[in-house]
Amino acid sequence: MACPILGPKCSAYYMIISVWGVVMLVLMGIFFQIRSPSLFEDINVDEEAWAKHNMNLEFVKSSYEDNAVNCWIAAVLYAVLFVFSFIQQRMNARQTYETS
Amino acid sequence: MDALLRSEEMTLCQMFLQSEAAYACVSELGEIGLVQFRDLNPDVNAFQRKFVNEIRRCEEMERKLRFLEKEINKDGIPMLNTGDNPEAPAPREMIDLEATYEKLENEMKEVNSNSEALKRNFLELTELKHILRKTQTFFEEAHHHQQALHDPSIAEERVGLLGEDPVSRSGQQKLGFVAGVILRERIPSFEVMLWRVCRGNVFLRQADIDSPLEDPITGDSVHKSVFIIFFQGEQLKSRIKKICEGYRATLYPCPETQAERREMAIGVMTRIEDLNTVLGQTQDHRHRVLVAAAKNIKVWSIKVRKIKAIYHTLNMFNLDVTQKCLIAECWCPVADLDRIQQALRSGTERSGSSVPSIINRMQTRMVPPTYNRCNKFTQGFQNIVDAYGVACYREVNPAPFTCITFPFLFAVMFGDMGHGLIMFLFALFLVLKEKQLQAKKIQNEIFSTFFGGRYIILLMGAFSVYTGLIYNDVFSKSLNLFGCQWVFPSSVGDYRLEALKGTDKILVKPNGTFTGSSYPIGIDPIWSLALNKIAFTNSLKMKISIILGIVQMFFGIALSYLNHRHFQKPLNIIFDFIPMVVFLFCMFGYLVLLIFVKWLKYSSTTAQEPPSLLIGLINMFLFNYGDSEDKMIYSGQQGFQSFLVVVAVLCVPWMMLGKPMYLRYMKRYGQKPAFQALHREEDEDEEVMFLNMSSPSPHHSPNGTATSSSDNEFKHQPLSVNSGDLMGSRYEEEVIHNPEVNGSLHTEEGVEDEHENFSEVLIHQVIHTIEFCLGCISHTASYLRLWALSLAHAQLSEVLWQMVLRIAFRFSRGWGAIGLFIIFQVWAALTVMILVLMEGLSAFLHALRLHWVEFQSKFYDGTGHMFVPFSFDHIADANPDE
């Protein structure tokens, strides 16, 4: 049997973080997708770049969409991390069960 | 209802326990844990008490158990903890237990000494084995050198010495040698010492033993080295031996010829084999014994501690004259007298005693202990209150109110849905896994703090989610759940697209953009985009905190009314409670009303008009109305406000002088104030409770006559057993006023002294008044911390979002997701550590302060003493070393 890479505490930590990450980043992605005005300050738009694009609304829209996609990719990464740390957790549990 | 609001009604009882039944009875009482025994022999030192011997035996048993436990831990055998709670064994079982432990201990000691001896033996043999093996190589090397040494060009001393070895052996003088084993770290100094003392005339060879050896006494593994020293002459030999001794080196005899060495090596090997088997058997035996002990050791130690606790309690009892029965005095809740009687009865039955035990309520003027019945939910809140001060007997207990107000005030300072949710989920985990976590018995102090307060944290989290909803904050972002109520008609001049393109920021006037119906719950999300967001939330949060503070202070004063009524102090109601309410209302209650009026009266169309409340309040006390007649909220405001100020000022002398003047007047012209007499009639009539009415005890029978005898006789009866209906109210005064009767039995701690003279009352009242009036102002200001902390929390979470998480959104396209993946973790960790833990702690402390100082100072005395029942509960789960 393969040895777990993460310890029991570390894997639990990553499990919690990744559950949080998945939930929050999926929601954030949705909010970016619907172009929430609260998140306007968070998107990658500075005045100069925007001015170059002639204060175009499309530029802002695409920036919102980029961020939404980023959020969802990060959410998928967290989902992967969750699966990984979950497996680690199980391995740890089995190991302690066997040793005790 | 009353059970929650006030502490349990307590009574002092006397117990008469037959000496043979006393042990069983106390054990039963310990199981139910409802009585607090008083020490009746406080002057007797611990060694002169009756059951010293038994306690000593218990301590001896505990020592043995500790020894066993240490041995078990040394072997790493898991101790079985079934969590069952054995009853305290009967006294005669104690001998069996003692014998068992004695046997086990002796066996352990024997096994230990045997195995130690065996191990020492084993160590010596192993060392010898290594010596033989290593020296073999030394001698072989020497042999090699012998051939090489005929080359005279090598003039080095060491080689020379060795080189002469074969020569000398064949020739004039024989080289001697000594072989031994020494700790590896001592080798360098050992070598230097040898060189100096023997002036370089010895030759030392050493080699490390690869595998660490086990020290037989400490059990540590140590690294050692084999050495061999060649020398010439007897004098050197004795010197070397001295040095070896000094360095704690072990010397072993080593035969000189190879054949002998080989023979010896073989012998040693066989002996090691034999020893190994013996050692294995010893270990097995030890293990078996310990495993058997480990199964029972928890139960045993609980049993022993219970026995010890019982004897300790028995030591507090009085022995009566005939030595036949023990007299105990205890505090117990009135409501539980039945259960106590039941326990006594079953205790008597268990001991097989024919004479019943008797419990008997006593009259006393001592202040009873405070006992608040709690469940696992209220316990945490009760602890918060008790940490400030234990309530006086039958005083209003703030804990039930704290259950809601504490988490609520916390949440006002911690308002954020995201952080609240984290806290709530964490506490929910603790609550749902309660049983498992309790069974684990984690000793970590931080964890047990959280675990003990899990219901508090749960409520704090839930309330924070609510206040977060009101503040519309989720990790510093707002949610537009119900639709923003501000619209920007693109037809109107300022809000047309062309006009908007021209400017960076626009001023939004509520007049025309606000739809008129407000956002259903909480703050409209549009404020999160506004520049003046902080100015707006500040004004709102300040008003909210003033309202909450004033309401809580009024509530505290209202509770003081309950206290005055319960303790029958009508004077305090008239001269304390009423002026307090009036004063607080005139100053700040009115302000709260104005806040509501201002909220209700002005709509978005008249948003520019309303006057500032703060300035208005200041002007109200300065009677400064100037020309700002149009700034008034309602007509006649000036007159009404002036009236309120005058009333408030009048309240001060009312509070300060009213009570002392009245008392003085009554003393001079009237009778004794009625309330003082009322005061004393609370004590209830005493009554006798027979466990078994059919067979009253011999000590008890004289009381039957005592009841019918004259009150004079009754007074001198130390047991003062009587039934209430037989004591006419005529005698009540006398019963209460005979401290010499009760005084002989118990010390009069905390007996109230009733005589108060005028100046004392006056000074007390003046202090009280000043404290209250200044307190009103400073406490109201103190409640502004609700606003300050919630502002700080909101700002901090916003800063964290901007400084950390926003970086992730600013990455270029390709790296955005990876960057977000990494930075999100950092942000999440910081959120938990700084915003949830640190901010949570600070909000907790401030909420604590608001309760202790601002709320409880209005009604809470907190000078009582805690009811500490004699109970086995803590014995079952406590550490043995506590």
Short mmCIF file of C-alpha atoms in Angstrom, two decimals, chain B residues 85-454:
data_model
loop_
_atom_site.label_atom_id
_atom_site.label_comp_id
_atom_site.label_asym_id
_atom_site.label_seq_id
_atom_site.Cartn_x
_atom_site.Cartn_y
_atom_site.Cartn_z
CA ASN B 85 -18.43 4.19 36.54
CA PRO B 86 -18.17 1.55 39.26
CA GLU B 87 -19.83 2.17 42.56
CA ALA B 88 -17.65 2.80 45.54
CA PRO B 89 -16.80 -0.60 46.96
CA ALA B 90 -17.81 -1.53 50.47
CA PRO B 91 -15.20 -1.00 53.18
CA ARG B 92 -14.53 -4.69 53.51
CA GLU B 93 -13.70 -4.91 49.82
CA MET B 94 -10.95 -2.46 50.47
CA ILE B 95 -8.84 -5.21 51.97
CA ASP B 96 -9.25 -7.30 48.85
CA LEU B 97 -8.29 -4.40 46.68
CA GLU B 98 -5.30 -3.70 48.84
CA ALA B 99 -4.21 -7.32 48.59
CA THR B 100 -4.62 -7.32 44.83
CA TYR B 101 -2.60 -4.19 44.37
CA GLU B 102 0.03 -5.36 46.80
CA LYS B 103 0.41 -8.62 44.89
CA LEU B 104 0.58 -6.87 41.57
CA GLU B 105 3.10 -4.37 42.77
CA ASN B 106 5.34 -7.00 44.26
CA GLU B 107 5.14 -9.07 41.15
CA MET B 108 5.99 -6.07 39.05
CA LYS B 109 8.90 -5.17 41.25
CA GLU B 110 10.23 -8.69 41.15
CA VAL B 111 9.88 -8.92 37.42
CA ASN B 112 11.55 -5.56 37.05
CA SER B 113 14.51 -6.43 39.23
CA ASN B 114 14.88 -9.78 37.51
CA SER B 115 14.77 -8.32 34.09
CA GLU B 116 17.18 -5.62 35.13
CA ALA B 117 19.68 -8.18 36.35
CA LEU B 118 19.20 -10.19 33.21
CA LYS B 119 19.64 -7.15 31.07
CA ARG B 120 22.81 -6.17 32.84
CA ASN B 121 24.09 -9.63 32.27
CA PHE B 122 23.07 -9.47 28.68
CA LEU B 123 24.76 -6.14 28.24
CA GLU B 124 28.00 -7.41 29.66
CA LEU B 125 27.93 -10.42 27.41
CA THR B 126 27.18 -8.35 24.35
CA GLU B 127 30.00 -6.01 25.19
CA LEU B 128 32.31 -8.91 25.64
CA LYS B 129 31.22 -10.31 22.34
CA HIS B 130 32.01 -7.04 20.65
CA ILE B 131 35.36 -6.82 22.38
CA LEU B 132 36.32 -10.24 21.21
CA ARG B 133 35.26 -9.44 17.70
CA LYS B 134 36.99 -6.09 17.49
CA THR B 135 40.18 -7.04 19.25
CA GLN B 136 40.46 -9.82 16.79
CA THR B 137 40.98 -7.25 14.10
CA PHE B 138 43.42 -5.32 16.26
CA PHE B 139 45.54 -8.34 16.81
CA GLU B 140 45.38 -9.23 13.18
CA GLU B 141 46.52 -5.78 12.23
CA ALA B 142 49.34 -6.08 14.66
CA HIS B 143 50.31 -9.27 13.01
CA HIS B 144 50.38 -7.51 9.69
CA HIS B 145 52.54 -4.78 11.02
CA GLN B 146 54.93 -7.29 12.31
CA GLN B 147 55.92 -8.09 8.81
CA ALA B 148 55.88 -4.54 7.64
CA LEU B 149 57.91 -3.37 10.54
CA HIS B 150 61.18 -4.63 9.53
CA ASP B 151 61.39 -1.50 7.47
CA PRO B 152 63.33 0.88 9.74
CA SER B 153 62.37 3.97 7.78
CA ILE B 154 59.10 4.19 9.64
CA ALA B 155 60.21 5.85 12.80
CA GLU B 156 56.89 6.88 14.09
CA GLU B 157 56.39 6.21 17.68
CA ARG B 158 53.12 4.38 17.48
CA VAL B 159 54.30 2.07 14.86
CA GLY B 160 57.46 1.62 16.77
CA LEU B 161 55.60 0.56 19.83
CA LEU B 162 53.60 -1.95 17.95
CA GLY B 163 56.51 -2.99 15.99
CA GLU B 164 58.38 -3.90 19.07
CA ASP B 165 55.53 -5.96 20.24
CA PRO B 166 56.50 -9.19 18.54
CA VAL B 167 60.08 -8.50 19.30
CA SER B 168 59.41 -8.06 22.95
CA ARG B 169 57.15 -11.04 23.09
CA SER B 170 59.88 -13.13 21.70
CA GLY B 171 62.54 -11.23 23.52
CA GLN B 172 63.04 -9.58 26.85
CA GLN B 173 59.72 -8.03 27.89
CA LYS B 174 56.09 -8.87 27.38
CA LEU B 175 53.57 -6.27 26.31
CA GLY B 176 50.44 -6.32 28.42
CA PHE B 177 47.04 -5.18 27.22
CA VAL B 178 43.70 -4.27 28.66
CA ALA B 179 40.44 -4.41 26.72
CA GLY B 180 37.15 -2.78 27.61
CA VAL B 181 34.12 -0.79 26.58
CA ILE B 182 33.53 2.91 27.08
CA LEU B 183 30.89 5.45 26.15
CA ARG B 184 31.65 6.85 22.76
CA GLU B 185 31.57 10.52 23.75
CA ARG B 186 34.20 9.93 26.43
CA ILE B 187 36.77 8.56 24.04
CA PRO B 188 38.62 11.81 23.14
CA SER B 189 39.23 12.92 26.69
CA PHE B 190 39.98 9.37 27.70
CA GLU B 191 42.65 9.21 25.05
CA VAL B 192 44.20 12.50 26.06
CA MET B 193 44.21 11.51 29.71
CA LEU B 194 45.89 8.22 28.96
CA TRP B 195 48.53 9.91 26.86
CA ARG B 196 49.34 12.46 29.53
CA VAL B 197 49.33 10.19 32.52
CA CYS B 198 51.33 7.45 30.89
CA ARG B 199 53.59 9.93 29.10
CA GLY B 200 52.81 8.45 25.75
CA ASN B 201 53.94 5.03 26.73
CA VAL B 202 50.71 3.29 26.01
CA PHE B 203 49.02 2.49 22.78
CA LEU B 204 45.26 2.83 22.47
CA ARG B 205 43.18 1.35 19.73
CA GLN B 206 39.47 1.81 19.61
CA ALA B 207 36.58 0.86 17.40
CA ASP B 208 32.92 1.90 17.52
CA ILE B 209 30.25 -0.65 18.23
CA ASP B 210 27.81 -0.17 15.38
CA SER B 211 24.55 -1.04 17.06
CA PRO B 212 23.47 1.00 20.09
CA LEU B 213 23.32 -0.90 23.37
CA GLU B 214 20.53 -0.63 25.88
CA ASP B 215 21.27 0.71 29.30
CA PRO B 216 19.69 -1.75 31.74
CA ILE B 217 18.70 0.84 34.34
CA THR B 218 17.34 3.74 32.34
CA GLY B 219 16.39 1.77 29.25
CA ASP B 220 18.01 4.36 26.97
CA SER B 221 20.05 3.24 24.05
CA VAL B 222 23.68 4.34 24.25
CA HIS B 223 26.56 4.22 21.81
CA LYS B 224 29.73 2.64 23.04
CA SER B 225 33.17 1.91 21.75
CA VAL B 226 35.56 -0.94 22.25
CA PHE B 227 39.11 -0.05 23.16
CA ILE B 228 42.26 -1.93 23.76
CA ILE B 229 45.31 -0.52 25.43
CA PHE B 230 48.78 -1.93 25.10
CA PHE B 231 51.31 -1.09 27.73
CA GLN B 232 54.47 -2.25 29.32
CA GLY B 233 54.92 -3.00 32.97
CA GLU B 234 52.76 -3.41 36.05
CA GLN B 235 52.88 0.22 37.14
CA LEU B 236 51.37 1.42 33.94
CA LYS B 237 48.75 -1.27 34.20
CA SER B 238 47.55 -0.07 37.55
CA ARG B 239 47.47 3.51 36.32
CA ILE B 240 45.48 2.55 33.29
CA LYS B 241 43.05 0.63 35.40
CA LYS B 242 42.54 3.67 37.59
CA ILE B 243 41.87 5.83 34.58
CA CYS B 244 39.44 3.30 33.18
CA GLU B 245 37.65 3.25 36.46
CA GLY B 246 37.47 7.02 36.46
CA TYR B 247 35.96 7.04 33.02
CA ARG B 248 33.43 4.38 33.92
CA ALA B 249 34.83 2.07 31.32
CA THR B 250 34.10 -1.60 31.79
CA LEU B 251 37.12 -3.83 31.48
CA TYR B 252 36.77 -7.38 30.37
CA PRO B 253 39.28 -10.18 30.56
CA CYS B 254 40.52 -11.00 27.16
CA PRO B 255 42.56 -14.09 26.57
CA GLU B 256 45.84 -13.63 24.88
CA THR B 257 45.97 -16.33 22.35
CA GLN B 258 43.70 -16.55 19.39
CA ALA B 259 42.48 -20.03 20.14
CA GLU B 260 41.38 -19.05 23.61
CA ARG B 261 39.64 -16.02 22.28
CA ARG B 262 37.74 -18.07 19.77
CA GLU B 263 36.73 -20.53 22.42
CA MET B 264 35.58 -17.75 24.64
CA ALA B 265 33.63 -16.15 21.80
CA ILE B 266 31.77 -19.36 21.22
CA GLY B 267 30.97 -19.64 24.92
CA VAL B 268 29.73 -16.10 25.01
CA MET B 269 27.53 -16.63 21.98
CA THR B 270 25.81 -19.62 23.52
CA ARG B 271 25.28 -17.77 26.76
CA ILE B 272 23.79 -14.85 24.91
CA GLU B 273 21.43 -17.21 23.16
CA ASP B 274 20.29 -18.65 26.47
CA LEU B 275 19.91 -15.23 28.02
CA ASN B 276 17.86 -14.09 25.07
CA THR B 277 15.33 -16.81 25.60
CA VAL B 278 15.14 -16.10 29.31
CA LEU B 279 14.79 -12.38 28.69
CA GLY B 280 12.05 -13.02 26.19
CA GLN B 281 10.18 -15.10 28.71
CA THR B 282 10.56 -12.43 31.38
CA GLN B 283 9.29 -9.79 29.00
CA ASP B 284 6.36 -11.99 28.09
CA HIS B 285 5.49 -12.50 31.69
CA ARG B 286 5.72 -8.79 32.45
CA HIS B 287 3.61 -8.01 29.44
CA ARG B 288 0.95 -10.50 30.45
CA VAL B 289 0.77 -9.09 33.95
CA LEU B 290 0.56 -5.54 32.70
CA VAL B 291 -2.06 -6.32 30.08
CA ALA B 292 -4.18 -7.92 32.74
CA ALA B 293 -3.71 -4.89 34.96
CA ALA B 294 -4.36 -2.43 32.14
CA LYS B 295 -7.83 -3.86 31.68
CA ASN B 296 -8.82 -2.88 35.17
CA ILE B 297 -6.61 -0.04 36.13
CA LYS B 298 -9.04 2.76 35.30
CA VAL B 299 -11.82 1.12 37.23
CA TRP B 300 -9.51 0.46 40.13
CA SER B 301 -8.28 3.99 40.36
CA ILE B 302 -11.85 5.31 40.23
CA LYS B 303 -12.76 2.94 43.04
CA VAL B 304 -9.84 4.00 45.18
CA ARG B 305 -10.51 7.66 44.62
CA LYS B 306 -14.11 7.16 45.57
CA ILE B 307 -13.18 5.43 48.77
CA LYS B 308 -10.78 8.21 49.57
CA ALA B 309 -13.39 10.86 48.85
CA ILE B 310 -15.87 9.10 51.11
CA TYR B 311 -13.46 8.87 54.01
CA HIS B 312 -12.47 12.44 53.45
CA THR B 313 -16.10 13.40 53.80
CA LEU B 314 -16.61 11.21 56.81
CA ASN B 315 -13.74 13.07 58.44
CA MET B 316 -15.80 16.21 58.34
CA PHE B 317 -18.53 14.67 60.47
CA ASN B 318 -19.08 15.03 64.15
CA LEU B 319 -19.08 12.00 66.32
CA ASP B 320 -21.90 11.96 68.78
CA VAL B 321 -21.44 11.15 72.40
CA THR B 322 -22.34 7.52 72.24
CA GLN B 323 -20.00 6.91 69.30
CA LYS B 324 -22.86 5.10 67.65
CA CYS B 325 -23.68 7.65 65.08
CA LEU B 326 -22.10 10.35 62.99
CA ILE B 327 -23.62 13.78 62.69
CA ALA B 328 -23.21 15.62 59.43
CA GLU B 329 -24.29 19.05 58.39
CA CYS B 330 -24.91 19.81 54.81
CA TRP B 331 -26.46 22.24 52.39
CA CYS B 332 -28.87 20.78 49.92
CA PRO B 333 -31.52 22.05 47.52
CA VAL B 334 -35.00 21.88 49.02
CA ALA B 335 -36.41 20.43 45.83
CA ASP B 336 -34.08 17.46 46.02
CA LEU B 337 -34.71 16.44 49.60
CA ASP B 338 -36.70 13.47 48.36
CA ARG B 339 -33.88 12.15 46.31
CA ILE B 340 -31.47 12.63 49.17
CA GLN B 341 -33.77 10.71 51.46
CA GLN B 342 -34.05 8.01 48.88
CA ALA B 343 -30.28 7.80 48.66
CA LEU B 344 -29.94 7.63 52.41
CA ARG B 345 -32.51 4.86 52.57
CA SER B 346 -30.81 2.77 49.94
CA GLY B 347 -27.47 3.42 51.61
CA THR B 348 -28.84 2.17 54.90
CA GLU B 349 -30.30 -0.88 53.24
CA ARG B 350 -27.07 -1.67 51.51
CA SER B 351 -25.11 -1.55 54.71
CA GLY B 352 -27.64 -3.82 56.37
CA SER B 353 -28.11 -1.50 59.27
CA SER B 354 -31.38 -1.82 61.08
CA VAL B 355 -31.44 1.77 62.28
CA PRO B 356 -32.49 4.28 59.65
CA SER B 357 -30.50 7.38 58.81
CA ILE B 358 -32.21 10.62 59.48
CA ILE B 359 -32.13 13.91 57.70
CA ASN B 360 -33.42 16.94 59.42
CA ARG B 361 -33.78 20.51 58.23
CA MET B 362 -32.21 23.17 60.37
CA GLN B 363 -32.84 26.81 60.97
CA THR B 364 -29.88 29.01 60.32
CA ARG B 365 -28.92 32.58 59.69
CA MET B 366 -25.99 31.69 57.55
CA VAL B 367 -26.19 32.67 53.92
CA PRO B 368 -26.87 29.57 51.89
CA PRO B 369 -24.73 28.78 48.86
CA THR B 370 -25.91 29.63 45.38
CA TYR B 371 -26.87 26.72 43.20
CA ASN B 372 -28.03 27.27 39.66
CA ARG B 373 -29.19 24.17 37.92
CA CYS B 374 -27.72 24.10 34.44
CA ASN B 375 -27.85 21.87 31.43
CA LYS B 376 -25.10 21.60 28.88
CA PHE B 377 -26.52 24.52 26.96
CA THR B 378 -26.82 27.02 29.78
CA GLN B 379 -23.67 25.89 31.54
CA GLY B 380 -21.40 27.95 29.31
CA PHE B 381 -23.38 31.11 29.90
CA GLN B 382 -23.60 30.46 33.61
CA ASN B 383 -19.82 30.19 33.63
CA ILE B 384 -19.56 33.58 31.98
CA VAL B 385 -21.69 35.10 34.71
CA ASP B 386 -19.96 33.22 37.51
CA ALA B 387 -16.57 34.33 36.27
CA TYR B 388 -17.57 37.85 37.29
CA GLY B 389 -19.05 36.87 40.62
CA VAL B 390 -21.30 34.20 41.98
CA ALA B 391 -24.80 35.49 42.47
CA CYS B 392 -26.04 36.12 45.99
CA TYR B 393 -28.45 33.55 47.29
CA ARG B 394 -31.77 33.87 45.42
CA GLU B 395 -30.62 36.91 43.50
CA VAL B 396 -31.79 37.33 39.92
CA ASN B 397 -29.45 35.27 37.81
CA PRO B 398 -28.48 37.06 34.60
CA ALA B 399 -27.45 33.83 32.87
CA PRO B 400 -30.77 33.07 31.14
CA PHE B 401 -30.80 36.52 29.57
CA THR B 402 -27.14 36.29 28.75
CA CYS B 403 -27.96 33.25 26.61
CA ILE B 404 -29.43 35.59 24.04
CA THR B 405 -27.94 39.00 24.70
CA PHE B 406 -24.36 37.80 24.81
CA PRO B 407 -24.26 36.21 21.37
CA PHE B 408 -26.33 39.06 20.05
CA LEU B 409 -24.02 41.81 21.23
CA PHE B 410 -21.12 39.75 20.01
CA ALA B 411 -22.74 39.47 16.61
CA VAL B 412 -23.35 43.22 16.42
CA MET B 413 -19.59 43.62 16.58
CA PHE B 414 -18.86 40.63 14.36
CA GLY B 415 -21.49 41.19 11.68
CA ASP B 416 -20.41 39.31 8.62
CA MET B 417 -22.32 36.45 7.05
CA GLY B 418 -19.22 34.68 5.82
CA HIS B 419 -17.29 34.79 9.06
CA GLY B 420 -20.41 34.00 11.03
CA LEU B 421 -21.04 30.98 8.87
CA ILE B 422 -17.52 29.67 9.44
CA MET B 423 -17.95 30.06 13.17
CA PHE B 424 -21.39 28.48 13.07
CA LEU B 425 -20.22 25.47 11.08
CA PHE B 426 -17.26 24.93 13.37
CA ALA B 427 -19.48 24.99 16.45
CA LEU B 428 -22.05 22.83 14.71
CA PHE B 429 -19.36 20.25 14.10
CA LEU B 430 -18.45 20.33 17.79
CA VAL B 431 -22.08 20.03 18.83
CA LEU B 432 -22.92 17.20 16.46
CA LYS B 433 -19.78 15.26 17.30
CA GLU B 434 -20.27 16.03 20.99
CA LYS B 435 -20.37 12.44 22.19
CA GLN B 436 -17.38 11.24 20.20
CA LEU B 437 -15.27 14.24 21.17
CA GLN B 438 -16.22 13.89 24.79
CA ALA B 439 -15.23 10.24 24.73
CA LYS B 440 -11.85 11.13 23.26
CA LYS B 441 -11.01 13.28 26.28
CA ILE B 442 -8.65 15.57 24.47
CA GLN B 443 -6.52 17.34 27.03
CA ASN B 444 -5.50 20.22 24.80
CA GLU B 445 -6.38 23.38 26.68
CA ILE B 446 -7.30 25.51 23.68
CA PHE B 447 -9.49 22.80 22.27
CA SER B 448 -11.27 22.18 25.56
CA THR B 449 -11.97 25.91 25.84
CA PHE B 450 -13.65 25.87 22.45
CA PHE B 451 -15.39 22.63 23.24
CA GLY B 452 -16.73 23.91 26.54
CA GLY B 453 -18.13 26.98 24.83
CA ARG B 454 -19.49 25.17 21.79
#
